[in-house]
Short mmCIF file of C-alpha atoms in Angstrom, two decimals:
data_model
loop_
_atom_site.label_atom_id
_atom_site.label_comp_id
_atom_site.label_asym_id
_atom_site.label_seq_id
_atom_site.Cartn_x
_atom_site.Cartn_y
_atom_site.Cartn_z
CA UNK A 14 0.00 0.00 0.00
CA UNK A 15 1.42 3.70 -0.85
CA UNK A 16 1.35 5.93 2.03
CA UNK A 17 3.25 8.81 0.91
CA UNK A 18 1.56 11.23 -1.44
CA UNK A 19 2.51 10.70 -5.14
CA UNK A 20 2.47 13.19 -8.13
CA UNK A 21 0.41 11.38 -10.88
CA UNK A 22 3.41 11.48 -14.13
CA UNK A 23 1.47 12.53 -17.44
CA UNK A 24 1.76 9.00 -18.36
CA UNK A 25 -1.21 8.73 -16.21
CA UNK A 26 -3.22 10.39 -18.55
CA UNK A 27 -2.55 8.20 -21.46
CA UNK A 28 -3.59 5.15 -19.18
CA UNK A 29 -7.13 6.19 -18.59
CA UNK A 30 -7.34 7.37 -22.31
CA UNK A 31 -6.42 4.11 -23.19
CA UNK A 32 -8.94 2.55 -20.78
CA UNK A 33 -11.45 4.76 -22.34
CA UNK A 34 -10.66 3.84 -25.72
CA UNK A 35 -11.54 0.02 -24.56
CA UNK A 36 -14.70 0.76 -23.38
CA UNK A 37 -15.75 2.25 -26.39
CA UNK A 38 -16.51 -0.87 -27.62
CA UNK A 39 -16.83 -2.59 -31.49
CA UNK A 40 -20.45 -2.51 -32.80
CA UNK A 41 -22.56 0.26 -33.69
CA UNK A 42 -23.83 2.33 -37.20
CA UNK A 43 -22.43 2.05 -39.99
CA UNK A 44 -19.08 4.23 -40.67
CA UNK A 45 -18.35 5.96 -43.92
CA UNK A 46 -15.16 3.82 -44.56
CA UNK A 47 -16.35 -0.15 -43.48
CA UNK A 48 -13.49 -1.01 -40.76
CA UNK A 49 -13.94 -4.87 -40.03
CA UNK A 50 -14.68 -5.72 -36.58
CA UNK A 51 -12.09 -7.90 -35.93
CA UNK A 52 -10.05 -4.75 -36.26
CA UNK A 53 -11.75 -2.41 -34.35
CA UNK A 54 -11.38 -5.09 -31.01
CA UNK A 55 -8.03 -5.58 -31.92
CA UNK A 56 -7.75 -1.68 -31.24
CA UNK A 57 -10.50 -1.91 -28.53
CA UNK A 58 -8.02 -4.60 -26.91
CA UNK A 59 -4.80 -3.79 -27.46
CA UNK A 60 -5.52 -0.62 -26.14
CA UNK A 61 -6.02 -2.30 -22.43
CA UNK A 62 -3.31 -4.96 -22.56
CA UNK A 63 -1.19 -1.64 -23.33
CA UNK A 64 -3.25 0.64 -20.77
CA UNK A 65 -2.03 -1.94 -18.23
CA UNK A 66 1.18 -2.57 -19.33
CA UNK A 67 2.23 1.23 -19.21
CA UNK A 68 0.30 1.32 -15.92
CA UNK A 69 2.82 -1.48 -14.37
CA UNK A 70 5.74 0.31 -15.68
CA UNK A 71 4.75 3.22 -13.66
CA UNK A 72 3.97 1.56 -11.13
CA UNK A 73 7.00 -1.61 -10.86
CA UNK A 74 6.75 -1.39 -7.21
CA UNK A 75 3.07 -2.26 -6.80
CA UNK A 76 1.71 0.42 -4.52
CA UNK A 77 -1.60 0.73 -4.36
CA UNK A 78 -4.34 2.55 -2.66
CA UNK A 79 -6.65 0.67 -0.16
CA UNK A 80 -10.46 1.08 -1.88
CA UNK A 81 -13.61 -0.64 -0.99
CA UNK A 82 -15.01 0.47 -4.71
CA UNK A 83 -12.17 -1.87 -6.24
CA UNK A 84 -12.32 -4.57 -3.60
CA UNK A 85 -15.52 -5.06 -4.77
CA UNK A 86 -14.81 -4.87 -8.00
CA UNK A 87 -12.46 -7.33 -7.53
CA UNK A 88 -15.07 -9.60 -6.13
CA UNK A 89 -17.19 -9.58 -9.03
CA UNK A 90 -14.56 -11.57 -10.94
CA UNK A 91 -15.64 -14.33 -8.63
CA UNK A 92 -19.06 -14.77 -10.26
CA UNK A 93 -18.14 -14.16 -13.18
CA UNK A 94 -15.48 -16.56 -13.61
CA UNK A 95 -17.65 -18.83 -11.59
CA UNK A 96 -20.59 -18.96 -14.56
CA UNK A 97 -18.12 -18.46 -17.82
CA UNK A 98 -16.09 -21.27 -17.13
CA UNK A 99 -19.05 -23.75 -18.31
CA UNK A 100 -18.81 -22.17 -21.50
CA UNK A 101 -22.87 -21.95 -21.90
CA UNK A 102 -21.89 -18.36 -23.27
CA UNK A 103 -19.13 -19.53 -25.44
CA UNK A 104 -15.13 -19.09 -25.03
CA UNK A 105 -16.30 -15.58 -25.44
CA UNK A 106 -17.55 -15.23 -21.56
CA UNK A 107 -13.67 -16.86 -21.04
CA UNK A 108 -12.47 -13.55 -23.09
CA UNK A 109 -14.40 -10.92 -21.15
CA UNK A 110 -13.72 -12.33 -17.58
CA UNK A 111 -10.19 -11.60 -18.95
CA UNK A 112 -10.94 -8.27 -20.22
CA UNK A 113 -12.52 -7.38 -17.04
CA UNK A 114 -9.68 -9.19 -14.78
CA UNK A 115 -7.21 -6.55 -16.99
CA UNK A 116 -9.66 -3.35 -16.72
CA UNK A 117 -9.77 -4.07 -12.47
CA UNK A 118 -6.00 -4.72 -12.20
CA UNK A 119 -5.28 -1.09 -14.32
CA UNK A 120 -7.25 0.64 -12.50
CA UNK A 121 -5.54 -1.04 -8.86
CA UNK A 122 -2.38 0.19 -10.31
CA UNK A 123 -3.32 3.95 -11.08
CA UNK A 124 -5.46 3.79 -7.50
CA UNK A 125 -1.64 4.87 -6.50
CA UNK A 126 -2.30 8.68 -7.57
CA UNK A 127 -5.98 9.18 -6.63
CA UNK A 128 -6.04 11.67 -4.46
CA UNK A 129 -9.23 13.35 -3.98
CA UNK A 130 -8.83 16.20 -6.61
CA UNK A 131 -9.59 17.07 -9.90
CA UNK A 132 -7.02 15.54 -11.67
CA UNK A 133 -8.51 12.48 -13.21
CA UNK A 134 -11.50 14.81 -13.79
CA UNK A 135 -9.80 16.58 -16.44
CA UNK A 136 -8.62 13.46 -18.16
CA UNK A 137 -12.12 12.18 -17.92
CA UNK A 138 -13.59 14.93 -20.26
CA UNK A 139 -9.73 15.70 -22.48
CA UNK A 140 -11.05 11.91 -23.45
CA UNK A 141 -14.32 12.22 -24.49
CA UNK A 142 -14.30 15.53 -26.19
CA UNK A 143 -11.56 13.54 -28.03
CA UNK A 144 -14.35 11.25 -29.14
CA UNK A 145 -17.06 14.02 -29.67
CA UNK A 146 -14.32 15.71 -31.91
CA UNK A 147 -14.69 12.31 -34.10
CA UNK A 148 -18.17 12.39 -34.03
CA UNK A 149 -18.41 15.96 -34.83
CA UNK A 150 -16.34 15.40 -37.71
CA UNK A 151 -17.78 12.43 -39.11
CA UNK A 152 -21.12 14.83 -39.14
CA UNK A 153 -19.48 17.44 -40.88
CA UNK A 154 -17.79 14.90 -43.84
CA UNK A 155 -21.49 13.03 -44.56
CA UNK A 156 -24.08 13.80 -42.37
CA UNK A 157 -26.29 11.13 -43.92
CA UNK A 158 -23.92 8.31 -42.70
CA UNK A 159 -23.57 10.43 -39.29
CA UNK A 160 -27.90 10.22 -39.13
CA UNK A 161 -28.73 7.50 -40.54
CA UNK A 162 -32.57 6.35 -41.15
CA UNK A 163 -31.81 3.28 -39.63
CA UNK A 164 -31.45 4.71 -35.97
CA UNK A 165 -34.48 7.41 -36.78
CA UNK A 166 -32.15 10.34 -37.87
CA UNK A 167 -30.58 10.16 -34.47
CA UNK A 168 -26.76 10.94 -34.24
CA UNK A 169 -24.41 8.04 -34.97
CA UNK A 170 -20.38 7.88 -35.24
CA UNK A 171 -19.60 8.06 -38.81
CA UNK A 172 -15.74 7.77 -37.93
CA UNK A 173 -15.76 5.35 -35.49
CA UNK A 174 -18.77 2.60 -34.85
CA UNK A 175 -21.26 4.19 -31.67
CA UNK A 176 -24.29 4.28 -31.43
CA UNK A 177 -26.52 7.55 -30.32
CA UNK A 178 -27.11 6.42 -26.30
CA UNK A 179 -23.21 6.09 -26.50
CA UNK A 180 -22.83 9.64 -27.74
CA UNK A 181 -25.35 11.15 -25.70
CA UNK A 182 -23.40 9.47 -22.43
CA UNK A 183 -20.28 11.06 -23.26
CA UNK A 184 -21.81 14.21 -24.15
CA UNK A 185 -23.44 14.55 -21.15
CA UNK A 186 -21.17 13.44 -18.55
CA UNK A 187 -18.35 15.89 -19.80
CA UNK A 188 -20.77 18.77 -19.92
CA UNK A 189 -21.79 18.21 -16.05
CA UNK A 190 -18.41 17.87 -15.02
CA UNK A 191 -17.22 21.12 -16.96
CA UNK A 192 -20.20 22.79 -15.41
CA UNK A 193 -18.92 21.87 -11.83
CA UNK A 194 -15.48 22.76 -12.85
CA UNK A 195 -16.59 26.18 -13.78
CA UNK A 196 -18.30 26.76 -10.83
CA UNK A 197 -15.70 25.37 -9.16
CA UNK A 198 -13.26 27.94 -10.71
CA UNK A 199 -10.80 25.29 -11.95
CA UNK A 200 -11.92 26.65 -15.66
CA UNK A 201 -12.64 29.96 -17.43
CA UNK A 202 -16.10 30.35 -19.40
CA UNK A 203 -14.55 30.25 -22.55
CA UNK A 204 -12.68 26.81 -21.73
CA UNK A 205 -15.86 25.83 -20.13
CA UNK A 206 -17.96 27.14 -23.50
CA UNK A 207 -15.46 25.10 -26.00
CA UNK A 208 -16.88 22.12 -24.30
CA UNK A 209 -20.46 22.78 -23.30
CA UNK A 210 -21.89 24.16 -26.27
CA UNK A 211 -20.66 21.51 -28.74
CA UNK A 212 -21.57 18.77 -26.60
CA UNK A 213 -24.95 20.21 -25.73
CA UNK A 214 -25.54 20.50 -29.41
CA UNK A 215 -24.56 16.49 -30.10
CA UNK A 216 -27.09 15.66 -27.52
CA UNK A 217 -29.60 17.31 -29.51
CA UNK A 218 -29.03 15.65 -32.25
CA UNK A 219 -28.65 12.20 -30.06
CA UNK A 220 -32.31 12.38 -28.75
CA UNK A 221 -30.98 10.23 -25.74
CA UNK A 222 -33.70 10.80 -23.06
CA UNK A 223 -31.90 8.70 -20.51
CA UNK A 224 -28.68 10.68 -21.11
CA UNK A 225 -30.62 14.06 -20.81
CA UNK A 226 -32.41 12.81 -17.11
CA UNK A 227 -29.26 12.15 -16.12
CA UNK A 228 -27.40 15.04 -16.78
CA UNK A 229 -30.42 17.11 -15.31
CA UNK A 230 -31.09 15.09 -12.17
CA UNK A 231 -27.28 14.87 -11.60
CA UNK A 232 -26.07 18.36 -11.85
CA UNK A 233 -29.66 19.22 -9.30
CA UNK A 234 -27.75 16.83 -6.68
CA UNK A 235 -24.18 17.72 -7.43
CA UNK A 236 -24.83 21.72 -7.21
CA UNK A 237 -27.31 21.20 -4.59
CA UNK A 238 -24.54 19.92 -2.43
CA UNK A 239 -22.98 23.11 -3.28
CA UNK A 240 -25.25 25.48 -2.12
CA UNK A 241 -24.67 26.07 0.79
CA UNK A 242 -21.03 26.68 0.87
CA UNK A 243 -20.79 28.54 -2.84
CA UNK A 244 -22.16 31.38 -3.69
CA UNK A 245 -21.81 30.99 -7.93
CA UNK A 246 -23.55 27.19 -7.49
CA UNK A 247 -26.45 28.88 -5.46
CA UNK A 248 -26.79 31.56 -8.54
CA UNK A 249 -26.45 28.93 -11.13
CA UNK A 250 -28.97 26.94 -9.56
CA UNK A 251 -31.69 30.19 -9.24
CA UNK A 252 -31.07 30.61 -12.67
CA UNK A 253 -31.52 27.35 -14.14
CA UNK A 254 -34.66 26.58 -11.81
CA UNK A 255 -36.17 29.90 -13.74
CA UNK A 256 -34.57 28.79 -17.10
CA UNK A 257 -36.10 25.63 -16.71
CA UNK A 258 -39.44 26.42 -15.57
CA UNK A 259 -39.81 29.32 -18.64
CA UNK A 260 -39.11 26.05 -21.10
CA UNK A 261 -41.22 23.90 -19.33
CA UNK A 262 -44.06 26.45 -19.63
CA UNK A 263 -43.66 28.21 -23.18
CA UNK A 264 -41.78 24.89 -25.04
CA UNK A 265 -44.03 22.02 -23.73
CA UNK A 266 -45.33 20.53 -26.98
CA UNK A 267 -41.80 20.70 -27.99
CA UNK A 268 -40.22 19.14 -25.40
CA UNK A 269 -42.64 16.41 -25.42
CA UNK A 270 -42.49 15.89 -29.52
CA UNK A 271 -38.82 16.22 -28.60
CA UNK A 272 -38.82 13.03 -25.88
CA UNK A 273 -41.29 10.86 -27.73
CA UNK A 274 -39.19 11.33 -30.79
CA UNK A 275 -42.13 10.20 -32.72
CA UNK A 276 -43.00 7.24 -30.95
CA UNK A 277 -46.85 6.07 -29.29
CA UNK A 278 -47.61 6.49 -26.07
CA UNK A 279 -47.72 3.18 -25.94
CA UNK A 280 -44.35 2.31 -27.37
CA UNK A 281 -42.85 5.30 -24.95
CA UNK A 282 -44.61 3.34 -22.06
CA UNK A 283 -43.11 -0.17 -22.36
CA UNK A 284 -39.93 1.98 -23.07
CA UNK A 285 -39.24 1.19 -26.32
CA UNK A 286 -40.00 -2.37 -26.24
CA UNK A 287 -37.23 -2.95 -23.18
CA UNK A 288 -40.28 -4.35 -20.54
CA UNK A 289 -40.96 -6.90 -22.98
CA UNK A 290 -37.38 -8.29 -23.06
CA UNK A 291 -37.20 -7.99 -19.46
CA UNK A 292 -40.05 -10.01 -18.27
CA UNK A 293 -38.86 -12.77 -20.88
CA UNK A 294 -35.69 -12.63 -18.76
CA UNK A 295 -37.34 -12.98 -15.78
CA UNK A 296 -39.80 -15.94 -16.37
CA UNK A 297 -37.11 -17.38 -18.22
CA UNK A 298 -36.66 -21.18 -16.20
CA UNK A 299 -33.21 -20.90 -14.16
CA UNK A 300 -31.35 -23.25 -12.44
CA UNK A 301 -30.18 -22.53 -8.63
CA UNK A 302 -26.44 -22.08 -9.99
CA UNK A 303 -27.64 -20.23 -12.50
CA UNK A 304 -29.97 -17.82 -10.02
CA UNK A 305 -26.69 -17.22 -7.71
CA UNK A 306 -24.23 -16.99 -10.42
CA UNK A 307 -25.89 -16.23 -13.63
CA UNK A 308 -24.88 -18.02 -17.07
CA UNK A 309 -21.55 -16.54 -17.60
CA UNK A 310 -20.48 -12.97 -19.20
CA UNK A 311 -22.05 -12.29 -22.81
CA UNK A 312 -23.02 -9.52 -25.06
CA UNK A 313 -26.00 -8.12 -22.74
CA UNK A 314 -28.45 -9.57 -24.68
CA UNK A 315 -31.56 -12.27 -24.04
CA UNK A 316 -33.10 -14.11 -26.94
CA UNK A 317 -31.22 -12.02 -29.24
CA UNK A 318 -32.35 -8.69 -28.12
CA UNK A 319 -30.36 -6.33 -26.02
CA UNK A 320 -31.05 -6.08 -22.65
CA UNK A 321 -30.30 -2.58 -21.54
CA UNK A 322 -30.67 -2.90 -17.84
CA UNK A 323 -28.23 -3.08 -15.83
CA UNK A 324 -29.36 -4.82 -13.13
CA UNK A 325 -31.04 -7.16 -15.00
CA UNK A 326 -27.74 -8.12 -16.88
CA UNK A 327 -25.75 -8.99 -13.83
CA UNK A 328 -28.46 -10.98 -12.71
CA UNK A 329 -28.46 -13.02 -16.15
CA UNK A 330 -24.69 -13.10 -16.78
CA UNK A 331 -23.25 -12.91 -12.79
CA UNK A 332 -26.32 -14.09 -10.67
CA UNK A 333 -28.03 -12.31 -7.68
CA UNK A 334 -24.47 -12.59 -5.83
CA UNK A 335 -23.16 -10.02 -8.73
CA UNK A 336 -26.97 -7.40 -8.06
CA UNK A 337 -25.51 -7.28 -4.60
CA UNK A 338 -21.54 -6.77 -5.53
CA UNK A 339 -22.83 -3.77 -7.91
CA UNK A 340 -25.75 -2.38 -5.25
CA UNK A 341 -22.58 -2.49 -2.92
CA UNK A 342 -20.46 -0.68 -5.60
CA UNK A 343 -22.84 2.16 -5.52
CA UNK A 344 -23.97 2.27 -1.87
CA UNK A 345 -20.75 2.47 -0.80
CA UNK A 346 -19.82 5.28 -3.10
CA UNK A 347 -22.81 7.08 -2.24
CA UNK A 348 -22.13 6.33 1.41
CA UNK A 349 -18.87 8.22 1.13
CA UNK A 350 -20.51 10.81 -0.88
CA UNK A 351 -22.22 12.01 1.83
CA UNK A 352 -20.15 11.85 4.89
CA UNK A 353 -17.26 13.60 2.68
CA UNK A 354 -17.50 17.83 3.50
CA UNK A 355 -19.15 20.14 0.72
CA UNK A 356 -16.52 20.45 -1.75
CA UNK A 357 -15.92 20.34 -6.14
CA UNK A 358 -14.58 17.07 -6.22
CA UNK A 359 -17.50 15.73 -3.98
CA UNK A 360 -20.05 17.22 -6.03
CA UNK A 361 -18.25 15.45 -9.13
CA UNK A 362 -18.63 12.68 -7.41
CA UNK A 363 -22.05 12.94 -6.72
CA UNK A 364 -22.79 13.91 -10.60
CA UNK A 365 -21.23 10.83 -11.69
CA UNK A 366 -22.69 8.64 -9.11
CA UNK A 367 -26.61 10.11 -9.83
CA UNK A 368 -25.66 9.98 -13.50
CA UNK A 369 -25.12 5.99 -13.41
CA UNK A 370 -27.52 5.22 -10.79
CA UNK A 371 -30.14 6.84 -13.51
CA UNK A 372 -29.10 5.11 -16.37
CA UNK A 373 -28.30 1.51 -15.06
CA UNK A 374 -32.00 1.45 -15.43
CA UNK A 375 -32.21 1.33 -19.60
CA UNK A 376 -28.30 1.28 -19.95
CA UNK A 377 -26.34 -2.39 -19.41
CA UNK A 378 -22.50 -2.19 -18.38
CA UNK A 379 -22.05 -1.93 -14.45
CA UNK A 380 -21.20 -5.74 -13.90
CA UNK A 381 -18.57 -5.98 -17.07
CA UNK A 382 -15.51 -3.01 -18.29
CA UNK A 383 -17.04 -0.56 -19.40
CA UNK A 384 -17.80 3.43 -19.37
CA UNK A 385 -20.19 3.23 -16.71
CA UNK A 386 -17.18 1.30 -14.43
CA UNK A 387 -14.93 3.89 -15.69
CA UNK A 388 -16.93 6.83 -14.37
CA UNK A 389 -17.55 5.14 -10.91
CA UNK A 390 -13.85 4.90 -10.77
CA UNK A 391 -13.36 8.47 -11.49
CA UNK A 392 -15.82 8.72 -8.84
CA UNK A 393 -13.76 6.57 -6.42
CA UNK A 394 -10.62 8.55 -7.05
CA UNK A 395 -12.59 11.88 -6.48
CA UNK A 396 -13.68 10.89 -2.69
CA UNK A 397 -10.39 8.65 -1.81
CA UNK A 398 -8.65 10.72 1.23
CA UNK A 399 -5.54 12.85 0.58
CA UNK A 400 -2.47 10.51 1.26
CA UNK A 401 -0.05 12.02 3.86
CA UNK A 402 3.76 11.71 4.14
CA UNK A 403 5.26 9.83 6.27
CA UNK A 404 7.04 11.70 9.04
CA UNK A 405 10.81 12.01 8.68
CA UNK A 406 12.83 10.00 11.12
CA UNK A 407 13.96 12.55 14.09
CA UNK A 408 17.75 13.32 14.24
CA UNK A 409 19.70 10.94 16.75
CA UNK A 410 20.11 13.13 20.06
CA UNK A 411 23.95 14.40 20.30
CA UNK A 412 25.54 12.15 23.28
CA UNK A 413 26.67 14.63 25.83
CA UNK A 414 31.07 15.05 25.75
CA UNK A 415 33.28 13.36 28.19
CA UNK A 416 35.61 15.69 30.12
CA UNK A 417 39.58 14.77 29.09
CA UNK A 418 39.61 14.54 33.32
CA UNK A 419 37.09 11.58 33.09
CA UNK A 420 38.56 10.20 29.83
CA UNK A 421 42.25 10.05 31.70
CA UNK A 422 40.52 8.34 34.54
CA UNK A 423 39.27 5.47 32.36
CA UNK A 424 42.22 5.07 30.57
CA UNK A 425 44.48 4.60 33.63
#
């Protein structure tokens, strides 16, 4: 374990970009030059098996930070190894226990330099706008590629395979936590605009509702633990209650055409067609292994349709003993949350946390590597407690002299 504070190298940052690049994962739309998939995982891969690599080098002596979030974490592995080594999802489940034994053991190794600031923060969103920049472009060179009828004119990747809740994640995650920088001070408004507006515009275009809650409902709890100790979070929050209740009064009809994005009432209700996978999941016959330790890591999917829960994707691929490793993930980090003092990288924290809680519900990831993992980590690093050096050894006390009288004495 390191005790002594460490400053993180800039190497660092290359480590969680790479881990970021991983989780970006190989299927989506269709891109305006066809890459085959095998390549993009190769990329997707190779990008960890480096990201941990580099990570050791920085890190030959193995100190580490004691954390509860990756302890638990590291528990999950049981499960999952548990159910994938019966092979009932294929040598694929094999692959992403793996994958997910890599993504944990990276992110033990850069626990080292978490210490409770902002740091990680700003390689969090340097990532993503890297990713947005793609997207953006890939808009710009064939917009018909970038919203394509397939996904309903929603906003795709053109460059790079994602799909538009993938997009409207990133989007919105690096707009709340520019937000909280800003009002934090730790950026200037026209840093802060470069990265707001642009996003905020690609989440338009996205029409991810479960990426807009979240953003909302996280930056109400994030700056609401602001309040009272900053006076620019207790103005930005007057002002967006009234900007928010002018929109909800004069823009209704559009806001609503907006979230139904042309779909029934009916169709909006069973959200899209999700319940319907989800109670096939659940009356699905299971065997008592298979209850406790689900059926082995897969692609989130049941019956060929994604799943997009998840909670109810741990419980098929990593059992109810991997539902209570991830609720324990997320109470604990809440936990901490709130006995922390009011402070920027507690509301971060916060953001992040409300921002995953929200979209576990129609969003799968939190019991395999993947973005939502990667922003509880951030999360974890944001509320782990400022190492503190170890004190210095105290100088020997000087032995008094001898007199020459006393010195003559004993030598006689």
């Amino acid at each position: 374990m390191d005790r002594a504070p460490a400053t993180p190298p800039k190497a660092v940052g290359i480590v969680w970009l790479l881990l970021g690049l991983n989780t970006l994962g190989s299927a989506g739309a269709k891109t305006i030059v066809q890459l085959p998939r095998s390549l993009i995982q190769l990329v997707t891969m190779g990008s960890l098996v480096v990201a941990f690599a580099l990570a050791l080098a920085l890190n030959a002596r193995l100190r580490i930070r004691p954390s509860a979030f990756l302890f638990l974490l590291t528990l999950l592995l049981v499960p999952s190894v548990i159910s994938s080594v019966h092979l009932e999802s294929g040598f694929g489940a094999l692959f992403r226990c793996t994958r997910l034994a890599l993504f944990v053991s990276t992110l033990w190794l850069v626990s080292r330099w978490w210490d409770g600031t902002v740091t990680f923060v700003r390689h969090h969103i340097r990532m993503y706008f890297a990713v947005l920049v793609s997207v953006a472009a890939g808009l710009a060179i064939s917009p018909g590629a970038a919203m394509p009828d397939l996904y309903g004119g929603r906003l795709v990747g053109a460059l790079w395979p994602l799909t538009p809740p993938q997009i409207g994640q990133y989007t919105a995650v690096i707009t709340g936590l520019t937000v909280l920088l800003l009002l934090g001070r730790q950026v200037d408004k026209a840093g802060a605009a470069v990265v707001i507006v642009p996003s905020l515009v690609l989440l338009a275009l996205t029409h991810t509702r479960t990426a807009t809650v979240g953003l909302l409902a996280g930056l109400a709890l994030a700056i609401g633990s602001l309040v009272l100790t900053s006076a620019a979070a207790r103005r930005f929050f007057t002002w967006a209650v009234l900007c928010a209740t002018v929109a909800a009064v004069g823009f209704a009809s559009a806001l609503q055409a907006w979230f139904l994005r042309g779909q029934s009432k009916e169709n909006f209700s069973s959200l899209t067609g999700r319940a319907k996978v989800w109670d096939a999941l659940l009356a699905a016959p299971r065997t008592t292994a298979e209850q406790f330790f689900g059926v082995g890591l897969g692609d989130k999917s049941f019956g060929g349709l994604p799943i997009d829960n998840s909670w109810l994707a741990v419980y098929n691929e990593q059992g109810l003993i991997g539902v209570a490793l991830v609720a324990a993930v997320l109470l604990v980090l809440g936990g901490v949350a709130l006995l922390r003092p009011p402070s920027l990288p507690r509301a971060c924290a916060i953001f992040l946390i409300s921002y995953v809680a929200i979209s576990s519900y129609t969003e799968a990831g939190l019991g395999d590597a993947s973005p939502y993992l990667l922003h509880l980590a951030l999360a974890a690093s944001l509320l782990a407690v400022p190492a503190t050096a170890a004190p210095l050894p105290a100088p020997p006390v000087p032995r008094p002299g001898v007199p020459r009288w006393a010195r003559d004495r004993e030598a006689s």
